[in-house]
Amino acid sequence: MISKLAISNKVSHQRLVLGAMAFLLLVLGVLSLSMGAFPIPLSKVMQVIFGEWMGSDGVSFQEKNVLLQIRLPRLLLAMLVGGALGIAGAALQGLFRNPLVEPGLIGVSSGSALFAVIFIVFGSSLPFLSALGKFGLVGFAFIGGLLNTFLVYRLSSQAGKTDISLLILAGVALNALAGALIGLSIFYADDAALRNFTFWSLGDVGGANWEKVLLMLGFSILPVGLIIGQHRALNALAIGESEAFHMGVDVQKTKLLILVGSALVVGTAVALTGTIGFVGLVVPHLLRILFGADHRLVIPGSFLAGAILLTMADLLARTIVAPAEMPIGIITAILGAPFFIWLLINVKQIRT
């Protein structure tokens, strides 16, 4: 009786937390649509969103165009990318059982960026690549992220176990190699490709449109669903792979699903918005500090919290230097780097 009551209370708590995060995301989304170099009153934002019920009298064509063609796709893309990076970070941390793991640190982002840059620079000279269009860019980014992830995993695995020190060192080495190859690719690029490279180096959602939103949604909905479905397996893996196997978890299948799913969502995000760091590190670790390590909350919560963080970062990027815009990758790095340093200091203190 007590056990059932405790489980019921825990589920209610998880639903309350997720509901509160969803509400906060909604509020931030409405504020993001209103604020910017061209401010739009909240009342007019609500009129455009709920036009059929509230009417759109008094809303100019310019205001409606800015909301529906610029800010709304930008907001949705920021939410989807932030959620994808957050949930990938949470899944990888759970898989490797270490809070220092994140898509950028172990080479997923750099591998995706490398293959995306190769596609941009050399795709136009190869007809069979240029014919693939946006799907080719996303596909190349996915292959690069997946390849780097498997390389890091293989280099850090010994006797069926993952050595975290080797994991981080392998990630650093492959990140450096990817950076060098990106530089080599850019060396052969033309002026147009060089201008596009700034998009990859800093990360930005300023070029958002409905096509990118649909691509991000289409390529992330299935892997995100698969990752969320692994929450019980990740809880079992927290006590060790052999213990999880004896509890009925298909460990190899779980690893494959998480690695492929994380590579796909991160690869798509990098292909569409460039490299945005630290979201996959900060978000899941912060959730574990606040609400515990239960992946039934951490996994879906990381999607919502990642969306919240990137929505806030995009809002700051559009307002702190208005009417100009700051690349969103700078904002996430300013927020994430001090948190990473704090995390390293605390891990060192725990070990000593």
Coordinates of C-alpha atoms in Angstrom, one line a residue:
M1 CA 0.0 0.0 0.0
I2 CA 2.8 2.4 1.0
S3 CA 4.8 1.4 -2.1
K4 CA 1.8 2.1 -4.5
L5 CA 1.2 5.4 -2.8
A6 CA 4.9 6.4 -3.1
I7 CA 4.9 5.5 -6.8
S8 CA 1.7 7.4 -7.4
N9 CA 3.1 10.5 -5.6
K10 CA 6.3 10.3 -7.7
V11 CA 4.4 10.1 -10.9
S12 CA 2.3 13.0 -9.9
H13 CA 5.5 15.0 -9.1
Q14 CA 7.0 14.2 -12.4
R15 CA 3.9 15.3 -14.3
L16 CA 3.7 18.5 -12.2
V17 CA 7.4 19.3 -13.1
L18 CA 6.9 18.6 -16.8
G19 CA 3.7 20.5 -16.9
A20 CA 5.4 23.5 -15.2
M21 CA 8.2 23.4 -17.7
A22 CA 5.8 23.2 -20.6
F23 CA 3.9 26.2 -19.3
L24 CA 7.2 28.2 -18.9
L25 CA 8.1 27.3 -22.5
L26 CA 4.8 28.6 -23.7
V27 CA 5.2 31.9 -21.8
L28 CA 8.7 32.4 -23.1
G29 CA 7.5 31.6 -26.6
V30 CA 4.8 34.3 -26.5
L31 CA 7.4 36.8 -25.1
S32 CA 9.8 35.8 -27.9
L33 CA 7.2 36.5 -30.5
S34 CA 6.6 40.0 -29.0
M35 CA 10.1 41.2 -28.4
G36 CA 12.8 42.1 -30.8
A37 CA 14.1 45.0 -33.0
F38 CA 10.5 45.4 -34.2
P39 CA 8.4 45.1 -31.0
I40 CA 4.9 43.9 -31.3
P41 CA 2.4 44.3 -28.5
L42 CA 1.3 41.0 -26.8
S43 CA -2.3 41.7 -27.6
K44 CA -1.5 41.7 -31.3
V45 CA 0.6 38.6 -30.9
M46 CA -2.4 36.8 -29.4
Q47 CA -4.7 38.2 -32.1
V48 CA -2.5 36.7 -34.8
I49 CA -2.1 33.3 -33.0
F50 CA -5.8 33.0 -32.2
G51 CA -7.0 35.1 -35.1
E52 CA -10.1 32.9 -35.8
W53 CA -11.4 33.4 -32.3
M54 CA -10.1 36.8 -31.4
G55 CA -10.1 38.5 -34.8
S56 CA -7.1 40.3 -36.3
D57 CA -8.5 43.8 -36.4
G58 CA -5.8 46.4 -35.9
V59 CA -2.9 44.1 -36.8
S60 CA -0.9 45.5 -39.7
F61 CA 0.3 43.4 -42.7
Q62 CA 3.9 44.1 -41.6
E63 CA 3.3 42.9 -38.0
K64 CA 1.5 39.7 -39.3
N65 CA 4.3 39.0 -41.8
V66 CA 7.0 39.4 -39.2
L67 CA 5.2 37.1 -36.8
L68 CA 4.2 34.3 -39.2
Q69 CA 7.2 34.3 -41.6
I70 CA 10.1 35.3 -39.4
R71 CA 9.6 35.0 -35.7
L72 CA 7.3 32.0 -35.5
P73 CA 9.5 29.6 -37.6
R74 CA 12.5 31.0 -35.7
L75 CA 10.9 30.2 -32.4
L76 CA 9.8 26.7 -33.4
L77 CA 13.3 25.9 -34.8
A78 CA 15.0 27.1 -31.6
M79 CA 12.6 25.0 -29.5
L80 CA 13.1 21.9 -31.7
V81 CA 16.9 22.2 -31.8
G82 CA 17.2 23.0 -28.1
G83 CA 15.0 20.1 -27.3
A84 CA 17.0 17.7 -29.6
L85 CA 20.3 18.8 -28.1
G86 CA 19.0 18.5 -24.6
I87 CA 17.5 15.0 -25.0
A88 CA 20.6 13.8 -26.8
G89 CA 22.8 15.0 -24.0
A90 CA 20.6 13.3 -21.4
A91 CA 20.6 10.0 -23.3
L92 CA 24.3 10.0 -23.8
Q93 CA 25.0 10.9 -20.2
G94 CA 22.7 8.0 -19.1
L95 CA 24.3 5.6 -21.6
F96 CA 27.9 6.4 -20.5
R97 CA 26.9 7.0 -16.9
N98 CA 28.8 10.2 -16.6
P99 CA 27.6 13.8 -16.3
L100 CA 30.5 15.2 -18.3
V101 CA 29.3 13.6 -21.6
E102 CA 27.6 15.8 -24.1
P103 CA 27.2 15.7 -27.9
G104 CA 29.9 18.3 -28.5
L105 CA 32.4 16.8 -26.1
I106 CA 32.4 13.3 -27.6
G107 CA 32.5 14.4 -31.2
V108 CA 28.9 14.2 -32.4
S109 CA 28.6 17.9 -33.2
S110 CA 32.1 18.2 -34.8
G111 CA 31.5 15.1 -36.9
S112 CA 28.2 16.4 -38.1
A113 CA 29.7 19.8 -38.8
L114 CA 32.6 18.3 -40.7
F115 CA 30.4 16.2 -43.1
A116 CA 28.0 19.2 -43.5
V117 CA 30.8 21.5 -44.5
I118 CA 32.2 18.8 -46.9
F119 CA 28.7 18.7 -48.5
I120 CA 28.5 22.5 -48.8
V121 CA 31.9 23.0 -50.2
F122 CA 32.1 20.0 -52.6
G123 CA 28.4 19.2 -53.1
S124 CA 27.9 21.7 -55.9
S125 CA 30.7 20.1 -58.0
L126 CA 29.3 16.6 -57.7
P127 CA 25.9 16.4 -59.4
F128 CA 24.7 13.3 -57.5
L129 CA 25.2 15.2 -54.2
S130 CA 23.7 18.5 -55.2
A131 CA 20.6 16.7 -56.4
L132 CA 19.9 15.6 -52.8
G133 CA 19.4 19.2 -51.7
K134 CA 18.6 19.7 -48.0
F135 CA 18.1 16.0 -47.5
G136 CA 21.6 15.4 -48.6
L137 CA 22.9 18.0 -46.1
V138 CA 21.0 16.4 -43.2
G139 CA 22.0 12.9 -44.3
F140 CA 25.7 13.8 -44.5
A141 CA 25.6 15.5 -41.1
F142 CA 23.9 12.4 -39.6
I143 CA 26.6 10.1 -41.1
G144 CA 29.4 12.3 -39.7
G145 CA 27.9 12.5 -36.2
L146 CA 27.2 8.7 -36.1
L147 CA 30.7 7.9 -37.4
N148 CA 32.4 10.1 -34.8
T149 CA 30.2 8.7 -32.0
F150 CA 31.0 5.0 -32.9
L151 CA 34.7 5.9 -33.2
V152 CA 34.8 7.5 -29.7
Y153 CA 32.8 4.6 -28.2
R154 CA 35.1 2.0 -29.7
L155 CA 38.3 3.9 -28.7
S156 CA 37.1 4.2 -25.1
S157 CA 35.8 0.7 -24.6
Q158 CA 37.8 -2.0 -22.9
A159 CA 36.6 -5.5 -22.1
G160 CA 33.0 -4.4 -22.7
K161 CA 33.3 -1.3 -20.4
T162 CA 33.6 2.4 -21.2
D163 CA 36.6 4.2 -19.7
I164 CA 35.5 7.8 -19.2
S165 CA 39.0 9.2 -19.3
L166 CA 39.6 7.5 -22.6
L167 CA 36.1 8.7 -23.8
I168 CA 36.9 12.4 -23.1
L169 CA 40.4 12.1 -24.6
A170 CA 39.1 10.3 -27.7
G171 CA 36.4 13.0 -28.1
V172 CA 39.0 15.8 -27.8
A173 CA 41.3 14.1 -30.4
L174 CA 38.5 13.5 -32.9
N175 CA 37.2 17.1 -32.3
A176 CA 40.7 18.4 -33.2
L177 CA 40.9 16.2 -36.2
A178 CA 37.4 17.3 -37.4
G179 CA 38.4 20.9 -36.9
A180 CA 41.5 20.4 -39.0
L181 CA 39.6 18.7 -41.8
I182 CA 37.0 21.5 -41.7
G183 CA 39.8 24.0 -42.1
L184 CA 41.2 22.0 -45.0
S185 CA 37.8 21.9 -46.7
I186 CA 37.4 25.7 -46.3
F187 CA 40.8 26.2 -47.9
Y188 CA 39.3 24.9 -51.1
A189 CA 36.1 26.7 -50.8
D190 CA 34.9 29.7 -52.8
D191 CA 33.7 33.0 -51.4
A192 CA 30.1 31.8 -51.0
A193 CA 31.1 28.8 -49.0
L194 CA 33.4 30.9 -46.9
R195 CA 30.5 33.1 -46.0
N196 CA 28.4 30.1 -45.1
F197 CA 31.2 28.8 -42.8
T198 CA 30.4 31.6 -40.3
F199 CA 27.0 29.9 -40.0
W200 CA 28.6 26.7 -38.9
S201 CA 31.3 28.1 -36.6
L202 CA 29.0 30.1 -34.3
G203 CA 25.5 28.6 -34.6
D204 CA 22.5 30.6 -35.5
V205 CA 18.7 30.3 -35.9
G206 CA 18.4 33.6 -37.8
G207 CA 18.0 31.9 -41.1
A208 CA 14.9 29.9 -39.9
N209 CA 12.1 29.3 -42.3
W210 CA 9.2 26.9 -42.5
E211 CA 11.2 24.5 -44.6
K212 CA 13.9 24.1 -41.9
V213 CA 11.2 23.7 -39.2
L214 CA 9.6 20.9 -41.2
L215 CA 13.0 19.2 -41.8
M216 CA 13.9 19.4 -38.2
L217 CA 10.6 18.1 -37.1
G218 CA 10.6 15.3 -39.7
F219 CA 14.1 14.1 -38.9
S220 CA 13.8 14.3 -35.1
I221 CA 10.3 13.1 -34.2
L222 CA 11.1 9.4 -34.5
P223 CA 14.5 9.4 -32.8
V224 CA 13.3 11.6 -30.0
G225 CA 10.4 9.1 -29.5
L226 CA 12.8 6.2 -29.5
I227 CA 15.1 7.9 -26.9
I228 CA 12.2 8.7 -24.6
G229 CA 11.1 5.0 -24.9
Q230 CA 14.5 4.0 -23.4
H231 CA 14.0 5.7 -20.0
R232 CA 13.5 2.4 -18.2
A233 CA 16.6 0.8 -19.8
L234 CA 18.7 3.9 -18.9
N235 CA 17.5 3.6 -15.3
A236 CA 18.7 0.0 -15.3
L237 CA 22.0 0.9 -16.9
A238 CA 22.7 3.4 -14.1
I239 CA 23.7 0.4 -11.9
G240 CA 25.8 -1.3 -14.5
E241 CA 25.6 -3.1 -17.8
S242 CA 25.7 -6.6 -16.4
E243 CA 23.1 -5.8 -13.8
A244 CA 20.9 -4.2 -16.5
F245 CA 21.3 -7.4 -18.6
H246 CA 20.1 -9.6 -15.7
M247 CA 17.1 -7.3 -15.3
G248 CA 16.0 -8.1 -18.9
V249 CA 17.5 -5.1 -20.7
D250 CA 18.8 -5.6 -24.2
V251 CA 22.0 -3.6 -23.6
Q252 CA 23.3 -3.7 -27.1
K253 CA 20.0 -2.7 -28.6
T254 CA 19.7 0.2 -26.2
K255 CA 23.2 1.4 -27.0
L256 CA 22.4 1.2 -30.7
L257 CA 19.1 3.1 -30.4
I258 CA 20.6 5.9 -28.3
L259 CA 23.8 6.3 -30.4
V260 CA 21.9 6.4 -33.7
G261 CA 19.0 8.5 -32.4
S262 CA 21.4 11.0 -30.8
A263 CA 23.5 11.2 -33.9
L264 CA 20.4 11.8 -36.1
V265 CA 18.9 14.6 -34.0
V266 CA 22.2 16.3 -33.4
G267 CA 23.2 15.9 -37.0
T268 CA 20.0 17.5 -38.2
A269 CA 20.4 20.3 -35.7
V270 CA 23.9 21.0 -36.9
A271 CA 22.9 20.8 -40.6
L272 CA 20.2 23.4 -40.1
T273 CA 21.6 25.8 -37.4
G274 CA 25.3 25.2 -37.1
T275 CA 27.2 24.1 -34.0
I276 CA 25.5 25.2 -30.8
G277 CA 27.4 24.0 -27.8
F278 CA 26.8 23.2 -24.1
V279 CA 23.0 22.7 -24.3
G280 CA 23.4 18.9 -24.1
L281 CA 25.7 19.3 -21.1
V282 CA 24.0 22.0 -19.0
V283 CA 20.4 20.9 -19.3
P284 CA 20.3 17.2 -18.2
H285 CA 22.9 17.8 -15.4
L286 CA 20.8 20.7 -14.0
L287 CA 17.7 18.5 -14.1
R288 CA 19.5 15.7 -12.2
I289 CA 20.6 18.2 -9.5
L290 CA 17.1 19.6 -9.1
F291 CA 14.9 16.6 -9.5
G292 CA 17.0 13.4 -9.2
A293 CA 18.4 10.9 -11.8
D294 CA 15.2 9.2 -12.8
H295 CA 15.2 9.1 -16.6
R296 CA 11.4 9.0 -16.7
L297 CA 11.7 12.7 -15.8
V298 CA 15.2 13.6 -17.0
I299 CA 14.7 12.4 -20.6
P300 CA 11.4 14.3 -21.5
G301 CA 12.4 17.1 -19.1
S302 CA 15.7 17.6 -21.0
F303 CA 13.7 18.1 -24.2
L304 CA 11.6 20.8 -22.6
A305 CA 14.5 22.4 -20.7
G306 CA 16.6 22.4 -23.8
A307 CA 13.9 24.2 -25.7
I308 CA 13.5 26.7 -22.8
L309 CA 17.3 27.4 -22.8
L310 CA 17.6 27.9 -26.5
T311 CA 14.5 30.1 -26.6
M312 CA 15.9 32.3 -23.9
A313 CA 19.3 32.4 -25.6
D314 CA 17.7 33.4 -28.9
L315 CA 15.7 36.1 -27.2
L316 CA 18.9 37.5 -25.6
A317 CA 20.7 37.2 -29.0
R318 CA 18.0 39.3 -30.6
T319 CA 17.6 42.0 -27.9
I320 CA 20.9 42.7 -26.1
V321 CA 22.5 44.2 -29.3
A322 CA 19.4 45.3 -31.1
P323 CA 18.8 46.1 -33.9
A324 CA 21.8 43.8 -34.7
E325 CA 21.8 40.1 -33.7
M326 CA 24.4 38.1 -31.8
P327 CA 25.0 34.4 -32.9
I328 CA 23.1 32.1 -30.5
G329 CA 26.2 29.9 -30.1
I330 CA 28.0 32.8 -28.3
I331 CA 25.2 33.0 -25.8
T332 CA 25.1 29.3 -25.0
A333 CA 28.9 29.2 -24.7
I334 CA 28.9 32.1 -22.3
L335 CA 26.3 30.3 -20.2
G336 CA 27.7 26.8 -20.6
A337 CA 31.5 27.2 -20.2
P338 CA 31.3 28.5 -16.6
F339 CA 28.9 25.7 -15.7
F340 CA 31.3 23.1 -17.2
I341 CA 34.2 24.5 -15.2
W342 CA 32.1 24.4 -12.1
L343 CA 31.1 20.8 -12.9
L344 CA 34.8 19.8 -13.4
I345 CA 35.7 21.4 -10.0
N346 CA 33.0 19.5 -8.2
V347 CA 33.8 16.2 -9.9
K348 CA 37.4 16.7 -8.8
Q349 CA 36.3 17.4 -5.2
I350 CA 34.1 14.3 -5.1
R351 CA 37.0 12.1 -6.3
T352 CA 39.4 13.5 -3.7

